[in-house]
Amino acid sequence: MYKIVTRRELAPNVKFIEVEAKDIAAKVQPGQFVILRLDEPGERIPLTVADFNRSKGTISIIFQEVGKTTKQLGLLQAGENITNIVGPLGQPTHIEKVGTVVCVGGGVGTASMYPITRAFKETGNKVITIIGGRSQDYIIWEKEIGVISDTLIVTTDDGSYGEKGLATKPLEEMIRKKEKIDLVIAIGPVIMMKAVSHLTKSCGIKTIVSLNPIMLDGTGMCGVCRVEVNNETRFACFHGPDFDGHLVNFDLLMHRLKTYPEEEKISLEKCEHCRK
Ligand SMILES: Cc1cc2nc3c(=O)[nH]c(=O)nc-3n(C[C@H](O)[C@H](O)[C@H](O)COP(=O)(O)OP(=O)(O)OC[C@H]3O[C@@H](n4cnc5c(N)ncnc54)[C@H](O)[C@@H]3O)c2cc1C
Ligand code: FES
C-alpha cells in the first residue's frame, strides 16, 4: 500500500499527488516513470515521476484525468492508499553539460519536464524553458519550473496568458534568429513532439522526446509499448521513454494510441464512482 500524503488540483482535471514510496524515491532519476494499480482488479497505468524527495521517501505525480483509472485516481484523497506502485521504470534521461538546453513542455508534459529541467540546470547548462497550454487555466508548474530555468517562456493557444500561440512558436523564433541551442527536450502531446522534432531536424539541433505509448508490464516483456525509431522496433518502457526525436515514427505512435477507443469509452461508462 502506498499512502497519498498530499493532493491538490492544479488545473481543470489535472491533479498533483505526493505519495509515500520510500524504495522508489531512493532510486528514481529524472525521466523515469512508475506503473500503478489502484486496486486488485484495476488496470496498470504508467505515470512519470514529476518529483521526488529522497529524505521524506516520497514521489510526486501530476496526472490528467482522461479515462477510467486516472479519474478514479483523481478521486483519492490525502490519507488514502494506492494498492501497487512499481518502479522506477524506464531509462533515466541522459543528463550532461552541453551548453544551452531548450526544454519544451506541453500540457501535463510540463510536469514530466520538471526534474529533467532541474537536472540540466544543476549540471551547469543554460536552460530556456517553454511551457504551453490551451489557456491560462492549463498552465501548470509555472512558478516551480521558473525558479530552475534561466529563461521561462509561457504560451497559450488562445492568448489568455503569456504569448499567444503554440509552444513551438518561441522555439521557431529562436531558430529563425539563429540563437545558440545545443539540445532540445520536448515532452507533451505527440503532435507537439512531432512538430518540435520537425523544426529542429532541418537545422540539425539534437532533440530528445519522451514517448507515451500504451504500456502494460513496463519491463520489456509484453511488446505492447513498441514504437518505431530509425526504422527499428523499440520498447518504450525498456529502451525509452526518451528517444531521438528525429528518428521517431510519430504517425505510427499516434495511430497505435487510438487502438482501444471503444473499450476505453465502455470502461469509463461502467465506472460508477467515476461519475460521482
Ligand atoms: C511512460 C509514460 C508516462 C506517462 N506519464 C504521464 C503523466 O505523468 N501524467 C499523465 O497525465 N499521463 C501520463 N501518461 C499517460 C497515462 O498513462 C494515460 O493517460 C493513462 O494510462 C490513461 O488511463 P485511463 O484509464 O485514465 O484512460 P483510458 O480511457 O484507459 O485511456 C485514455 C488514453 O490514455 C492512453 N492510455 C490508456 N491506457 C494506457 C496505458 N496503459 N499506458 C499508456 N497510455 C495509456 C491512451 O492514449 C488512451 O487513448 C504517461 C504514459 C506513459 C507511457
Ligand atoms: S509495456 Fe510491455 S514491453 Fe513495454
CSV table of N, CA and C in Angstrom, one decimal, residues 55-180:
chain,number,residue,atom,x,y,z
A,55,SER,N,14.8,12.2,1.2
A,55,SER,CA,14.8,12.2,2.6
A,55,SER,C,13.4,11.9,3.2
A,56,LYS,N,12.4,12.4,2.6
A,56,LYS,CA,11.0,12.1,3.0
A,56,LYS,C,10.5,10.8,2.6
A,57,GLY,N,11.1,10.2,1.5
A,57,GLY,CA,10.7,9.0,1.0
A,57,GLY,C,9.4,9.1,0.2
A,58,THR,N,9.3,10.2,-0.5
A,58,THR,CA,8.0,10.4,-1.3
A,58,THR,C,8.3,10.7,-2.8
A,59,ILE,N,7.4,10.3,-3.6
A,59,ILE,CA,7.4,10.7,-5.1
A,59,ILE,C,6.2,11.5,-5.4
A,60,SER,N,6.3,12.4,-6.4
A,60,SER,CA,5.1,13.2,-6.8
A,60,SER,C,4.7,12.9,-8.2
A,61,ILE,N,3.4,12.9,-8.4
A,61,ILE,CA,2.9,12.5,-9.7
A,61,ILE,C,1.9,13.6,-10.1
A,62,ILE,N,1.9,14.0,-11.4
A,62,ILE,CA,0.9,15.0,-11.8
A,62,ILE,C,0.2,14.3,-13.0
A,63,PHE,N,-1.1,14.3,-12.9
A,63,PHE,CA,-1.8,13.5,-14.0
A,63,PHE,C,-3.0,14.2,-14.4
A,64,GLN,N,-3.4,13.9,-15.7
A,64,GLN,CA,-4.6,14.4,-16.3
A,64,GLN,C,-5.6,13.4,-16.3
A,65,GLU,N,-6.8,13.7,-15.9
A,65,GLU,CA,-7.9,12.7,-15.8
A,65,GLU,C,-8.5,12.6,-17.2
A,66,VAL,N,-8.2,11.5,-17.9
A,66,VAL,CA,-8.6,11.3,-19.3
A,66,VAL,C,-9.5,10.1,-19.4
A,67,GLY,N,-9.5,9.2,-18.5
A,67,GLY,CA,-10.3,7.9,-18.6
A,67,GLY,C,-10.6,7.3,-17.2
A,68,LYS,N,-11.0,6.1,-17.2
A,68,LYS,CA,-11.4,5.4,-16.0
A,68,LYS,C,-10.4,5.5,-14.9
A,69,THR,N,-9.2,5.0,-15.1
A,69,THR,CA,-8.2,4.9,-14.0
A,69,THR,C,-7.7,6.3,-13.5
A,70,THR,N,-7.5,7.2,-14.4
A,70,THR,CA,-7.0,8.5,-14.0
A,70,THR,C,-8.1,9.2,-13.3
A,71,LYS,N,-9.4,9.0,-13.7
A,71,LYS,CA,-10.5,9.7,-12.9
A,71,LYS,C,-10.6,9.1,-11.5
A,72,GLN,N,-10.4,7.7,-11.4
A,72,GLN,CA,-10.5,7.1,-10.1
A,72,GLN,C,-9.4,7.6,-9.2
A,73,LEU,N,-8.2,7.7,-9.8
A,73,LEU,CA,-7.1,8.2,-9.0
A,73,LEU,C,-7.3,9.6,-8.5
A,74,GLY,N,-8.0,10.4,-9.4
A,74,GLY,CA,-8.3,11.8,-9.0
A,74,GLY,C,-9.3,11.9,-7.9
A,75,LEU,N,-10.0,10.8,-7.6
A,75,LEU,CA,-11.0,10.8,-6.5
A,75,LEU,C,-10.4,10.5,-5.2
A,76,LEU,N,-9.2,9.9,-5.2
A,76,LEU,CA,-8.5,9.5,-3.9
A,76,LEU,C,-8.0,10.8,-3.2
A,77,GLN,N,-8.2,10.8,-1.9
A,77,GLN,CA,-7.8,11.9,-1.1
A,77,GLN,C,-6.5,11.7,-0.3
A,78,ALA,N,-5.9,12.7,0.3
A,78,ALA,CA,-4.8,12.5,1.1
A,78,ALA,C,-5.2,11.6,2.3
A,79,GLY,N,-4.3,10.7,2.6
A,79,GLY,CA,-4.6,9.7,3.7
A,79,GLY,C,-5.0,8.3,3.1
A,80,GLU,N,-5.5,8.4,1.8
A,80,GLU,CA,-6.0,7.1,1.2
A,80,GLU,C,-4.7,6.4,0.5
A,81,ASN,N,-4.9,5.2,0.1
A,81,ASN,CA,-3.8,4.4,-0.4
A,81,ASN,C,-4.0,4.0,-1.9
A,82,ILE,N,-2.9,3.8,-2.6
A,82,ILE,CA,-2.8,3.2,-3.9
A,82,ILE,C,-2.3,1.8,-3.6
A,83,THR,N,-2.9,0.8,-4.2
A,83,THR,CA,-2.5,-0.6,-3.9
A,83,THR,C,-1.1,-1.0,-4.3
A,84,ASN,N,-0.8,-0.8,-5.6
A,84,ASN,CA,0.6,-1.1,-6.1
A,84,ASN,C,1.2,0.0,-6.8
A,85,ILE,N,2.5,0.2,-6.6
A,85,ILE,CA,3.3,1.1,-7.5
A,85,ILE,C,4.6,0.4,-7.8
A,86,VAL,N,4.8,0.2,-9.1
A,86,VAL,CA,6.1,-0.5,-9.5
A,86,VAL,C,7.0,0.6,-10.1
A,87,GLY,N,8.3,0.6,-9.7
A,87,GLY,CA,9.2,1.5,-10.3
A,87,GLY,C,10.5,1.6,-9.5
A,88,PRO,N,11.4,2.5,-9.9
A,88,PRO,CA,11.3,3.3,-11.1
A,88,PRO,C,11.5,2.5,-12.4
A,89,LEU,N,10.8,2.8,-13.4
A,89,LEU,CA,10.9,2.1,-14.7
A,89,LEU,C,11.4,3.0,-15.8
A,90,GLY,N,11.9,2.4,-16.9
A,90,GLY,CA,12.5,3.2,-18.0
A,90,GLY,C,13.9,3.6,-17.7
A,91,GLN,N,14.5,4.1,-18.8
A,91,GLN,CA,15.9,4.6,-18.7
A,91,GLN,C,15.8,6.1,-18.2
A,92,PRO,N,16.7,6.5,-17.3
A,92,PRO,CA,16.7,7.9,-16.9
A,92,PRO,C,17.1,8.8,-18.1
A,93,THR,N,16.7,10.0,-18.1
A,93,THR,CA,17.1,10.9,-19.2
A,93,THR,C,18.7,11.1,-19.1
A,94,HIS,N,19.3,11.1,-20.2
A,94,HIS,CA,20.8,11.3,-20.2
A,94,HIS,C,21.1,12.8,-20.0
A,95,ILE,N,21.7,13.1,-18.8
A,95,ILE,CA,21.9,14.5,-18.4
A,95,ILE,C,23.4,14.7,-18.6
A,96,GLU,N,23.8,15.8,-19.3
A,96,GLU,CA,25.2,16.2,-19.3
A,96,GLU,C,25.3,17.7,-19.6
A,97,LYS,N,26.5,18.2,-19.5
A,97,LYS,CA,26.7,19.6,-19.8
A,97,LYS,C,26.9,19.8,-21.3
A,98,VAL,N,26.0,20.4,-21.9
A,98,VAL,CA,26.1,20.6,-23.4
A,98,VAL,C,26.1,22.1,-23.8
A,99,GLY,N,25.7,23.0,-22.9
A,99,GLY,CA,25.7,24.4,-23.2
A,99,GLY,C,24.3,25.0,-23.0
A,100,THR,N,23.5,25.2,-24.1
A,100,THR,CA,22.2,25.7,-23.9
A,100,THR,C,21.1,24.7,-24.2
A,101,VAL,N,20.3,24.4,-23.3
A,101,VAL,CA,19.2,23.4,-23.5
A,101,VAL,C,17.9,24.1,-23.5
A,102,VAL,N,17.1,23.8,-24.5
A,102,VAL,CA,15.7,24.3,-24.5
A,102,VAL,C,14.8,23.2,-24.2
A,103,CYS,N,14.0,23.4,-23.1
A,103,CYS,CA,13.0,22.4,-22.6
A,103,CYS,C,11.6,22.8,-23.0
A,104,VAL,N,10.9,22.0,-23.8
A,104,VAL,CA,9.6,22.4,-24.3
A,104,VAL,C,8.6,21.5,-23.6
A,105,GLY,N,7.7,22.0,-22.8
A,105,GLY,CA,6.7,21.2,-22.1
A,105,GLY,C,5.3,21.6,-22.6
A,106,GLY,N,4.5,20.6,-23.0
A,106,GLY,CA,3.1,20.9,-23.4
A,106,GLY,C,2.2,20.3,-22.5
A,107,GLY,N,1.2,21.0,-22.0
A,107,GLY,CA,0.1,20.5,-21.1
A,107,GLY,C,0.7,19.8,-19.9
A,108,VAL,N,0.3,18.6,-19.6
A,108,VAL,CA,0.7,17.9,-18.4
A,108,VAL,C,2.2,17.4,-18.6
A,109,GLY,N,2.7,17.5,-19.8
A,109,GLY,CA,4.1,17.1,-20.1
A,109,GLY,C,5.1,18.1,-19.4
A,110,THR,N,4.6,19.3,-19.0
A,110,THR,CA,5.4,20.2,-18.2
A,110,THR,C,5.9,19.6,-16.9
A,111,ALA,N,5.0,18.8,-16.3
A,111,ALA,CA,5.3,18.2,-15.0
A,111,ALA,C,6.4,17.2,-15.2
A,112,SER,N,6.3,16.4,-16.3
A,112,SER,CA,7.4,15.4,-16.5
A,112,SER,C,8.7,16.1,-16.8
A,113,MET,N,8.6,17.3,-17.3
A,113,MET,CA,9.8,18.0,-17.7
A,113,MET,C,10.6,18.6,-16.5
A,114,TYR,N,9.8,18.8,-15.4
A,114,TYR,CA,10.4,19.5,-14.2
A,114,TYR,C,11.7,18.9,-13.7
A,115,PRO,N,11.8,17.6,-13.4
A,115,PRO,CA,13.0,17.0,-12.8
A,115,PRO,C,14.2,17.0,-13.8
A,116,ILE,N,13.8,17.0,-15.1
A,116,ILE,CA,14.8,16.9,-16.2
A,116,ILE,C,15.4,18.3,-16.3
A,117,THR,N,14.5,19.3,-16.3
A,117,THR,CA,15.0,20.7,-16.4
A,117,THR,C,15.9,21.0,-15.2
A,118,ARG,N,15.5,20.6,-14.0
A,118,ARG,CA,16.3,20.9,-12.8
A,118,ARG,C,17.7,20.2,-13.0
A,119,ALA,N,17.7,18.9,-13.5
A,119,ALA,CA,19.0,18.2,-13.6
A,119,ALA,C,19.9,18.9,-14.6
A,120,PHE,N,19.4,19.4,-15.7
A,120,PHE,CA,20.2,20.1,-16.7
A,120,PHE,C,20.8,21.4,-16.1
A,121,LYS,N,19.9,22.0,-15.3
A,121,LYS,CA,20.4,23.3,-14.7
A,121,LYS,C,21.5,23.0,-13.7
A,122,GLU,N,21.3,22.0,-12.9
A,122,GLU,CA,22.3,21.6,-11.8
A,122,GLU,C,23.6,21.2,-12.5
A,123,THR,N,23.6,20.7,-13.7
A,123,THR,CA,24.8,20.2,-14.4
A,123,THR,C,25.5,21.4,-15.0
A,124,GLY,N,25.0,22.6,-14.9
A,124,GLY,CA,25.7,23.7,-15.4
A,124,GLY,C,25.3,24.2,-16.8
A,125,ASN,N,24.2,23.8,-17.3
A,125,ASN,CA,23.7,24.2,-18.6
A,125,ASN,C,22.9,25.5,-18.4
A,126,LYS,N,22.8,26.3,-19.5
A,126,LYS,CA,21.8,27.4,-19.5
A,126,LYS,C,20.5,26.7,-20.0
A,127,VAL,N,19.5,27.0,-19.2
A,127,VAL,CA,18.2,26.3,-19.5
A,127,VAL,C,17.1,27.3,-19.9
A,128,ILE,N,16.6,27.2,-21.1
A,128,ILE,CA,15.5,28.0,-21.6
A,128,ILE,C,14.3,27.1,-21.6
A,129,THR,N,13.3,27.4,-20.8
A,129,THR,CA,12.1,26.6,-20.8
A,129,THR,C,10.9,27.2,-21.4
A,130,ILE,N,10.2,26.5,-22.3
A,130,ILE,CA,9.0,27.0,-22.9
A,130,ILE,C,7.8,26.0,-22.4
A,131,ILE,N,6.8,26.6,-21.7
A,131,ILE,CA,5.7,25.8,-21.4
A,131,ILE,C,4.4,26.3,-22.0
A,132,GLY,N,3.6,25.4,-22.5
A,132,GLY,CA,2.4,25.8,-23.2
A,132,GLY,C,1.2,25.1,-22.7
A,133,GLY,N,0.1,25.7,-22.9
A,133,GLY,CA,-1.2,25.1,-22.5
A,133,GLY,C,-2.3,25.7,-23.4
A,134,ARG,N,-3.5,25.1,-23.4
A,134,ARG,CA,-4.6,25.6,-24.2
A,134,ARG,C,-5.0,27.0,-23.8
A,135,SER,N,-5.1,27.3,-22.4
A,135,SER,CA,-5.4,28.6,-21.9
A,135,SER,C,-4.7,28.8,-20.6
A,136,GLN,N,-4.9,29.9,-19.9
A,136,GLN,CA,-4.2,30.2,-18.7
A,136,GLN,C,-4.5,29.1,-17.6
A,137,ASP,N,-5.7,28.6,-17.6
A,137,ASP,CA,-6.1,27.6,-16.6
A,137,ASP,C,-5.2,26.3,-16.7
A,138,TYR,N,-4.7,26.1,-17.9
A,138,TYR,CA,-4.0,24.8,-18.2
A,138,TYR,C,-2.5,24.9,-18.1
A,139,ILE,N,-2.0,26.1,-17.6
A,139,ILE,CA,-0.6,26.3,-17.4
A,139,ILE,C,-0.3,25.8,-16.0
A,140,ILE,N,0.5,24.7,-15.9
A,140,ILE,CA,0.8,24.2,-14.6
A,140,ILE,C,2.3,24.3,-14.3
A,141,TRP,N,2.6,24.3,-13.0
A,141,TRP,CA,4.0,24.2,-12.5
A,141,TRP,C,4.9,25.4,-13.0
A,142,GLU,N,4.2,26.5,-13.3
A,142,GLU,CA,5.0,27.7,-13.8
A,142,GLU,C,6.0,28.2,-12.8
A,143,LYS,N,5.6,28.4,-11.5
A,143,LYS,CA,6.4,29.0,-10.5
A,143,LYS,C,7.6,28.1,-10.3
A,144,GLU,N,7.3,26.8,-10.1
A,144,GLU,CA,8.4,25.8,-9.8
A,144,GLU,C,9.4,25.7,-10.9
A,145,ILE,N,8.9,25.7,-12.2
A,145,ILE,CA,9.8,25.5,-13.3
A,145,ILE,C,10.6,26.8,-13.6
A,146,GLY,N,9.9,27.9,-13.3
A,146,GLY,CA,10.5,29.2,-13.5
A,146,GLY,C,11.8,29.4,-12.6
A,147,VAL,N,11.7,28.9,-11.4
A,147,VAL,CA,12.8,29.0,-10.4
A,147,VAL,C,14.1,28.3,-10.9
A,148,ILE,N,13.9,27.2,-11.7
A,148,ILE,CA,15.1,26.4,-12.1
A,148,ILE,C,15.5,26.7,-13.5
A,149,SER,N,14.8,27.7,-14.2
A,149,SER,CA,15.2,28.0,-15.6
A,149,SER,C,15.9,29.3,-15.6
A,150,ASP,N,16.8,29.5,-16.6
A,150,ASP,CA,17.4,30.8,-16.8
A,150,ASP,C,16.4,31.8,-17.4
A,151,THR,N,15.6,31.2,-18.4
A,151,THR,CA,14.5,32.0,-19.0
A,151,THR,C,13.3,31.1,-19.1
A,152,LEU,N,12.1,31.6,-18.8
A,152,LEU,CA,10.9,30.9,-18.9
A,152,LEU,C,10.0,31.6,-19.8
A,153,ILE,N,9.5,30.9,-20.8
A,153,ILE,CA,8.5,31.5,-21.8
A,153,ILE,C,7.2,30.7,-21.7
A,154,VAL,N,6.1,31.4,-21.5
A,154,VAL,CA,4.8,30.7,-21.4
A,154,VAL,C,4.0,31.1,-22.6
A,155,THR,N,3.3,30.0,-23.2
A,155,THR,CA,2.5,30.3,-24.3
A,155,THR,C,1.1,29.7,-24.0
A,156,THR,N,0.1,30.3,-24.6
A,156,THR,CA,-1.3,29.7,-24.5
A,156,THR,C,-1.9,29.8,-25.9
A,157,ASP,N,-2.6,28.7,-26.3
A,157,ASP,CA,-3.2,28.7,-27.6
A,157,ASP,C,-4.1,29.8,-27.9
A,158,ASP,N,-4.9,30.2,-26.8
A,158,ASP,CA,-5.9,31.3,-27.0
A,158,ASP,C,-5.4,32.7,-26.7
A,159,GLY,N,-4.1,32.8,-26.2
A,159,GLY,CA,-3.6,34.1,-25.9
A,159,GLY,C,-4.1,34.6,-24.5
A,160,SER,N,-4.7,33.8,-23.7
A,160,SER,CA,-5.3,34.3,-22.4
A,160,SER,C,-4.1,34.6,-21.4
A,161,TYR,N,-2.9,34.1,-21.7
A,161,TYR,CA,-1.8,34.3,-20.8
A,161,TYR,C,-0.5,34.1,-21.5
A,162,GLY,N,0.5,34.8,-21.2
A,162,GLY,CA,1.8,34.6,-21.9
A,162,GLY,C,1.7,35.0,-23.4
A,163,GLU,N,2.5,34.4,-24.2
A,163,GLU,CA,2.5,34.6,-25.6
A,163,GLU,C,1.4,33.8,-26.3
A,164,LYS,N,0.7,34.4,-27.2
A,164,LYS,CA,-0.3,33.7,-27.9
A,164,LYS,C,0.3,32.7,-29.0
A,165,GLY,N,-0.1,31.5,-28.9
A,165,GLY,CA,0.4,30.5,-29.9
A,165,GLY,C,0.8,29.2,-29.3
A,166,LEU,N,1.2,28.3,-30.1
A,166,LEU,CA,1.7,27.0,-29.7
A,166,LEU,C,3.0,27.1,-29.0
A,167,ALA,N,3.4,26.1,-28.2
A,167,ALA,CA,4.7,26.1,-27.5
A,167,ALA,C,5.8,26.1,-28.5
A,168,THR,N,5.6,25.6,-29.7
A,168,THR,CA,6.6,25.6,-30.7
A,168,THR,C,7.0,27.0,-31.3
A,169,LYS,N,6.1,28.0,-31.1
A,169,LYS,CA,6.4,29.3,-31.7
A,169,LYS,C,7.6,30.0,-31.2
A,170,PRO,N,7.9,30.1,-29.9
A,170,PRO,CA,9.1,30.7,-29.4
A,170,PRO,C,10.4,30.0,-29.9
A,171,LEU,N,10.2,28.6,-30.0
A,171,LEU,CA,11.4,27.8,-30.5
A,171,LEU,C,11.7,28.2,-31.9
A,172,GLU,N,10.6,28.3,-32.7
A,172,GLU,CA,10.8,28.6,-34.1
A,172,GLU,C,11.5,30.0,-34.3
A,173,GLU,N,11.0,30.9,-33.4
A,173,GLU,CA,11.6,32.3,-33.4
A,173,GLU,C,13.1,32.2,-33.1
A,174,MET,N,13.5,31.4,-32.0
A,174,MET,CA,14.9,31.3,-31.6
A,174,MET,C,15.7,30.8,-32.8
A,175,ILE,N,15.1,29.7,-33.5
A,175,ILE,CA,15.9,29.1,-34.6
A,175,ILE,C,16.0,30.1,-35.7
A,176,ARG,N,14.9,30.9,-36.0
A,176,ARG,CA,15.0,31.9,-37.1
A,176,ARG,C,16.1,32.9,-36.8
A,177,LYS,N,16.2,33.3,-35.5
A,177,LYS,CA,17.2,34.3,-35.1
A,177,LYS,C,18.6,33.7,-34.9
A,178,LYS,N,18.7,32.4,-35.2
A,178,LYS,CA,20.0,31.7,-35.1
A,178,LYS,C,20.6,31.8,-33.7
A,179,GLU,N,19.7,31.7,-32.7
A,179,GLU,CA,20.2,31.7,-31.3
A,179,GLU,C,20.9,30.4,-31.0
A,180,LYS,N,21.8,30.4,-30.1
A,180,LYS,CA,22.6,29.2,-29.8
A,180,LYS,C,21.7,28.2,-29.0
